[in-house]
Short mmCIF file of C-alpha atoms in Angstrom, two decimals:
data_model
loop_
_atom_site.label_atom_id
_atom_site.label_comp_id
_atom_site.label_asym_id
_atom_site.label_seq_id
_atom_site.Cartn_x
_atom_site.Cartn_y
_atom_site.Cartn_z
CA MET Z 226 -86.70 115.69 10.22
CA LYS Z 227 -87.90 118.36 7.76
CA LEU Z 228 -89.66 120.26 10.55
CA ALA Z 229 -86.36 120.47 12.42
CA LEU Z 230 -85.04 122.65 9.62
CA PHE Z 231 -87.55 125.35 10.59
CA ARG Z 232 -86.98 125.19 14.35
CA GLY Z 233 -86.35 128.66 15.78
CA ILE Z 234 -87.61 130.46 12.65
CA SER Z 235 -90.37 133.01 13.18
CA PRO Z 236 -93.90 132.30 11.84
CA GLN Z 237 -93.58 135.28 9.48
CA LEU Z 238 -90.50 133.76 7.88
CA LEU Z 239 -92.14 130.35 7.63
CA LEU Z 240 -94.95 131.99 5.65
CA ALA Z 241 -92.38 133.73 3.45
CA HIS Z 242 -90.69 130.37 2.83
CA PHE Z 243 -93.77 129.04 1.07
CA THR Z 244 -94.88 132.29 -0.63
CA ASN Z 245 -91.61 133.96 -1.62
CA PRO Z 246 -88.45 131.88 -1.21
CA LEU Z 247 -86.12 134.80 -2.01
CA ILE Z 248 -87.55 136.95 0.78
CA TYR Z 249 -87.34 133.94 3.09
CA LEU Z 250 -83.70 133.32 2.24
CA SER Z 251 -82.53 136.91 2.70
CA ARG Z 252 -84.46 137.47 5.93
CA THR Z 253 -83.44 134.09 7.34
CA MET Z 254 -79.78 134.84 6.74
CA ALA Z 255 -80.18 138.14 8.61
CA GLU Z 256 -81.88 136.38 11.53
CA VAL Z 257 -79.32 133.57 11.73
CA SER Z 258 -76.25 135.78 11.47
CA GLY Z 259 -77.61 138.47 13.77
CA VAL Z 260 -75.92 141.19 11.73
CA SER Z 261 -78.78 143.62 12.24
CA ASP Z 262 -78.34 143.36 16.02
CA MET Z 263 -74.60 143.94 16.03
CA ARG Z 264 -73.79 147.22 17.77
CA ALA Z 265 -71.31 148.47 20.31
CA PRO Z 266 -71.24 151.51 22.58
CA TYR Z 267 -69.11 154.42 21.43
CA ARG Z 268 -68.39 157.60 23.38
CA THR Z 269 -70.90 159.45 25.56
CA HIS Z 270 -72.33 162.93 25.14
CA GLY Z 271 -70.01 164.13 27.89
CA ASP Z 272 -67.04 163.02 25.79
CA ALA Z 273 -67.93 164.93 22.65
CA PHE Z 274 -65.45 166.40 20.16
CA ASP Z 275 -66.15 170.03 19.23
CA VAL Z 276 -64.30 172.89 17.58
CA ASP Z 277 -63.11 174.06 21.02
CA ASP Z 278 -61.32 170.71 21.39
CA LEU Z 279 -59.15 171.25 18.31
CA VAL Z 280 -55.46 171.55 19.10
CA SER Z 281 -54.90 173.67 16.00
CA ARG Z 282 -56.77 175.76 13.45
CA GLU Z 283 -55.06 173.85 10.65
CA PRO Z 284 -55.48 170.10 10.07
CA PHE Z 285 -51.91 168.78 10.02
CA LEU Z 286 -51.26 169.40 13.70
CA GLN Z 287 -54.70 167.98 14.58
CA PHE Z 288 -53.86 164.89 12.54
CA LYS Z 289 -50.54 164.54 14.33
CA ASN Z 290 -52.26 164.85 17.73
CA TRP Z 291 -54.78 162.09 17.02
CA PHE Z 292 -52.18 159.90 15.33
CA GLU Z 293 -49.85 160.12 18.33
CA GLU Z 294 -52.73 159.12 20.62
CA ALA Z 295 -53.45 156.14 18.38
CA LYS Z 296 -49.78 155.10 18.48
CA LEU Z 297 -49.90 155.06 22.28
CA GLU Z 298 -53.02 152.86 22.39
CA PRO Z 299 -51.64 149.36 23.20
CA ASN Z 300 -54.44 147.55 21.34
CA ILE Z 301 -53.76 149.36 18.07
CA GLU Z 302 -50.97 147.44 16.35
CA GLU Z 303 -50.62 149.60 13.23
CA ALA Z 304 -51.88 153.12 13.76
CA ASN Z 305 -50.47 153.97 10.32
CA ALA Z 306 -52.74 151.51 8.48
CA MET Z 307 -55.11 153.29 6.13
CA ALA Z 308 -57.70 152.40 3.53
CA LEU Z 309 -56.67 153.92 0.21
CA ALA Z 310 -59.44 154.53 -2.31
CA THR Z 311 -58.71 155.27 -5.97
CA ALA Z 312 -60.84 155.39 -9.10
CA THR Z 313 -60.48 155.17 -12.85
CA LYS Z 314 -61.13 158.26 -14.96
CA ASN Z 315 -64.60 156.80 -15.58
CA GLY Z 316 -65.29 156.65 -11.84
CA SER Z 317 -64.95 152.92 -11.19
CA PRO Z 318 -63.61 152.75 -7.60
CA SER Z 319 -61.34 150.37 -5.74
CA VAL Z 320 -59.99 150.36 -2.20
CA ARG Z 321 -57.30 148.51 -0.25
CA MET Z 322 -55.27 148.77 2.94
CA VAL Z 323 -51.78 150.27 2.81
CA LEU Z 324 -49.37 151.71 5.39
CA MET Z 325 -48.60 155.40 5.75
CA LYS Z 326 -44.82 155.74 5.76
CA GLY Z 327 -44.45 159.48 6.17
CA PHE Z 328 -46.40 162.54 7.19
CA ASP Z 329 -45.66 166.27 7.38
CA LYS Z 330 -47.18 169.52 6.12
CA ASN Z 331 -46.55 168.38 2.55
CA GLY Z 332 -48.89 165.44 3.00
CA ILE Z 333 -49.04 161.66 3.44
CA VAL Z 334 -46.53 159.22 1.94
CA PHE Z 335 -47.06 155.57 1.01
CA TYR Z 336 -45.17 153.09 -1.17
CA THR Z 337 -46.35 150.50 -3.65
CA ASN Z 338 -45.72 148.75 -6.96
CA TYR Z 339 -46.18 151.10 -9.91
CA ASN Z 340 -47.63 148.21 -11.94
CA SER Z 341 -50.44 147.65 -9.44
CA ARG Z 342 -54.09 148.48 -10.03
CA LYS Z 343 -53.98 151.42 -7.63
CA ALA Z 344 -50.98 152.86 -9.46
CA ALA Z 345 -52.69 152.48 -12.83
CA GLU Z 346 -55.76 154.28 -11.51
CA LEU Z 347 -53.64 157.05 -10.01
CA GLU Z 348 -51.93 157.55 -13.35
CA GLU Z 349 -55.21 158.27 -15.11
CA ASN Z 350 -56.96 159.91 -12.14
CA PRO Z 351 -54.37 161.36 -9.73
CA ARG Z 352 -56.66 161.83 -6.76
CA CYS Z 353 -57.42 159.57 -3.82
CA SER Z 354 -59.11 159.30 -0.46
CA CYS Z 355 -57.44 157.82 2.63
CA MET Z 356 -59.20 156.62 5.77
CA PHE Z 357 -57.60 155.90 9.15
CA TYR Z 358 -59.93 154.08 11.57
CA TRP Z 359 -58.98 153.48 15.18
CA GLU Z 360 -61.79 151.43 16.68
CA GLN Z 361 -60.39 151.47 20.21
CA LEU Z 362 -60.54 155.27 20.23
CA LYS Z 363 -63.82 155.46 18.28
CA ARG Z 364 -62.10 157.82 15.89
CA SER Z 365 -61.36 158.07 12.20
CA ILE Z 366 -59.70 160.58 9.90
CA ARG Z 367 -60.61 160.86 6.24
CA VAL Z 368 -58.25 162.64 3.86
CA GLU Z 369 -58.83 163.65 0.25
CA GLY Z 370 -56.22 165.06 -2.10
CA SER Z 371 -54.13 164.94 -5.21
CA VAL Z 372 -51.37 162.37 -5.69
CA SER Z 373 -47.89 162.57 -7.19
CA ARG Z 374 -44.93 160.19 -7.37
CA LEU Z 375 -41.96 160.68 -5.10
CA SER Z 376 -38.52 161.08 -6.65
CA LYS Z 377 -36.50 157.97 -7.40
CA GLU Z 378 -33.96 159.11 -4.81
CA LYS Z 379 -36.54 159.34 -2.02
CA SER Z 380 -38.01 155.97 -2.96
CA GLU Z 381 -34.56 154.37 -2.94
CA GLU Z 382 -33.74 155.92 0.42
CA TYR Z 383 -36.83 154.35 1.97
CA PHE Z 384 -36.41 151.04 0.12
CA ASN Z 385 -32.86 150.68 1.46
CA SER Z 386 -34.13 151.21 5.02
CA ARG Z 387 -36.54 148.27 4.82
CA PRO Z 388 -35.76 144.82 6.27
CA ARG Z 389 -34.12 142.60 3.66
CA PRO Z 390 -37.07 140.14 3.52
CA SER Z 391 -39.35 143.08 2.66
CA GLN Z 392 -36.92 144.21 -0.04
CA LEU Z 393 -36.87 140.70 -1.48
CA GLY Z 394 -40.65 140.57 -1.32
CA ALA Z 395 -40.92 143.72 -3.43
CA LEU Z 396 -38.43 142.28 -5.89
CA SER Z 397 -40.28 138.94 -6.03
CA SER Z 398 -43.78 140.21 -6.71
CA ASN Z 399 -45.46 141.36 -9.91
CA GLN Z 400 -48.22 142.93 -7.82
CA GLY Z 401 -51.72 142.34 -9.12
CA SER Z 402 -50.65 139.97 -11.91
CA ILE Z 403 -52.33 136.57 -12.20
CA VAL Z 404 -50.14 133.69 -11.03
CA ASP Z 405 -50.63 129.94 -11.29
CA SER Z 406 -49.79 129.10 -7.66
CA ARG Z 407 -48.31 130.26 -4.37
CA LYS Z 408 -45.34 128.00 -5.10
CA THR Z 409 -44.32 130.13 -8.09
CA ILE Z 410 -44.01 133.18 -5.87
CA SER Z 411 -42.25 131.23 -3.12
CA ASP Z 412 -39.74 129.74 -5.58
CA ARG Z 413 -39.01 133.20 -6.95
CA PHE Z 414 -38.44 134.51 -3.41
CA LYS Z 415 -36.16 131.58 -2.54
CA SER Z 416 -34.12 132.11 -5.69
CA LEU Z 417 -33.64 135.79 -4.95
CA SER Z 418 -32.83 135.01 -1.31
CA GLU Z 419 -30.03 132.78 -2.52
CA THR Z 420 -28.77 135.44 -4.93
CA TYR Z 421 -28.63 138.02 -2.15
CA LYS Z 422 -27.68 135.78 0.76
CA ASP Z 423 -24.59 137.89 1.34
CA GLU Z 424 -25.79 140.58 3.74
CA ASP Z 425 -23.28 143.03 2.28
CA LYS Z 426 -24.78 142.68 -1.19
CA THR Z 427 -27.24 145.50 -1.89
CA ILE Z 428 -30.71 144.48 -3.01
CA PRO Z 429 -31.70 146.86 -5.82
CA LYS Z 430 -35.02 148.68 -5.71
CA PRO Z 431 -37.20 147.50 -8.58
CA ASP Z 432 -37.87 150.20 -11.17
CA CYS Z 433 -41.58 149.48 -10.77
CA TRP Z 434 -41.60 150.18 -7.03
CA GLY Z 435 -41.72 153.55 -5.30
CA GLY Z 436 -43.58 156.12 -3.30
CA TYR Z 437 -46.48 158.53 -3.64
CA LEU Z 438 -47.26 161.79 -1.90
CA VAL Z 439 -50.89 162.60 -1.13
CA THR Z 440 -51.30 166.40 -0.99
CA PRO Z 441 -54.47 166.92 1.06
CA ASP Z 442 -57.16 169.46 0.35
CA LEU Z 443 -59.66 168.00 2.84
CA PHE Z 444 -59.48 166.38 6.28
CA GLU Z 445 -62.49 165.07 8.19
CA PHE Z 446 -62.07 164.22 11.88
CA TRP Z 447 -64.77 161.84 13.12
CA GLN Z 448 -65.45 160.69 16.67
CA GLY Z 449 -68.22 158.19 17.39
CA GLN Z 450 -71.12 158.67 19.77
CA THR Z 451 -73.30 155.86 21.13
CA THR Z 452 -76.39 157.87 20.14
CA ARG Z 453 -75.03 157.88 16.56
CA LEU Z 454 -74.92 161.68 16.77
CA HIS Z 455 -71.29 161.43 15.80
CA ASP Z 456 -68.90 164.37 15.91
CA ARG Z 457 -67.56 165.46 12.52
CA ILE Z 458 -65.24 168.41 11.94
CA CYS Z 459 -64.07 169.01 8.39
CA PHE Z 460 -61.10 171.10 7.26
CA ARG Z 461 -60.98 172.15 3.62
CA ARG Z 462 -59.04 174.55 1.48
CA GLN Z 463 -60.84 177.86 1.01
CA SER Z 464 -61.58 178.43 -2.66
CA PRO Z 465 -60.12 181.58 -4.26
CA GLY Z 466 -62.58 184.46 -3.81
CA GLU Z 467 -64.90 182.32 -1.67
CA LYS Z 468 -67.02 184.28 0.80
CA VAL Z 469 -67.92 182.20 3.82
CA ASP Z 470 -70.74 182.46 6.33
CA GLU Z 471 -68.76 182.90 9.53
CA LYS Z 472 -71.72 181.59 11.56
CA LEU Z 473 -71.08 178.20 9.96
CA THR Z 474 -67.53 178.31 8.65
CA HIS Z 475 -64.50 179.06 10.81
CA ILE Z 476 -61.47 180.75 9.29
CA GLY Z 477 -58.44 178.63 10.06
CA GLU Z 478 -54.74 179.04 9.36
CA ASP Z 479 -52.65 178.66 6.20
CA GLY Z 480 -55.62 178.93 3.85
CA TRP Z 481 -57.79 176.37 5.63
CA VAL Z 482 -61.37 176.73 6.84
CA PHE Z 483 -63.19 174.27 9.07
CA GLU Z 484 -66.83 173.39 9.61
CA ARG Z 485 -68.88 171.10 11.80
CA LEU Z 486 -70.92 168.58 9.81
CA GLU Z 487 -74.13 166.94 10.89
CA PRO Z 488 -73.73 163.21 11.65
#
């Protein structure tokens, strides 16, 4: 019976089991789960992404081009989903998924609860990084920039456009606060639903809920290659007085420069 526990385990790991149990455990978990062997083909060398493939010499139009392609991909349900990374002033990071709800040459817009952890970190360190990843296209876009709150009027305009259940959800939740049970949240939602059951009755935007604008100063466009020689083209703001090596750095438009990065 005990020997059956070791069936299928390599002799090297059996030796590790008796000499160093910690090594045995970690290496056995890797063997059993097969994580180290997980890989999928990306794009081929003939489908590379280079500076000549850019649709614009500034990043906003390039972003729009890739985003529109992602929207048209039937297997991508939410092309506007992005990972939002923030950090405290001491550099302790956190990341979560949010939805982009606006984009133009001013930047990227998202909405959240101003009492949340991300909001608290943005108050003390108003910079963030956003990542869009579209696996079906083997593409991602990383954005870095400064963050500022939207006006109350703009936040209210968007809040009033949301479905009523989403409005009630924002009103029901003290985002990030500890709660004793799911039932407490559900009861709060049911109570508010009863209060605002009249469809003509306006649901007020909570004072603690609103939008942010990410003003980008860096975009990185990434496209995966099966060889792992991935394509990376980075747009950044040219620093005042910066002299660039035009063999490596391309002068773009509207104060942007762009460079190809090694994978």
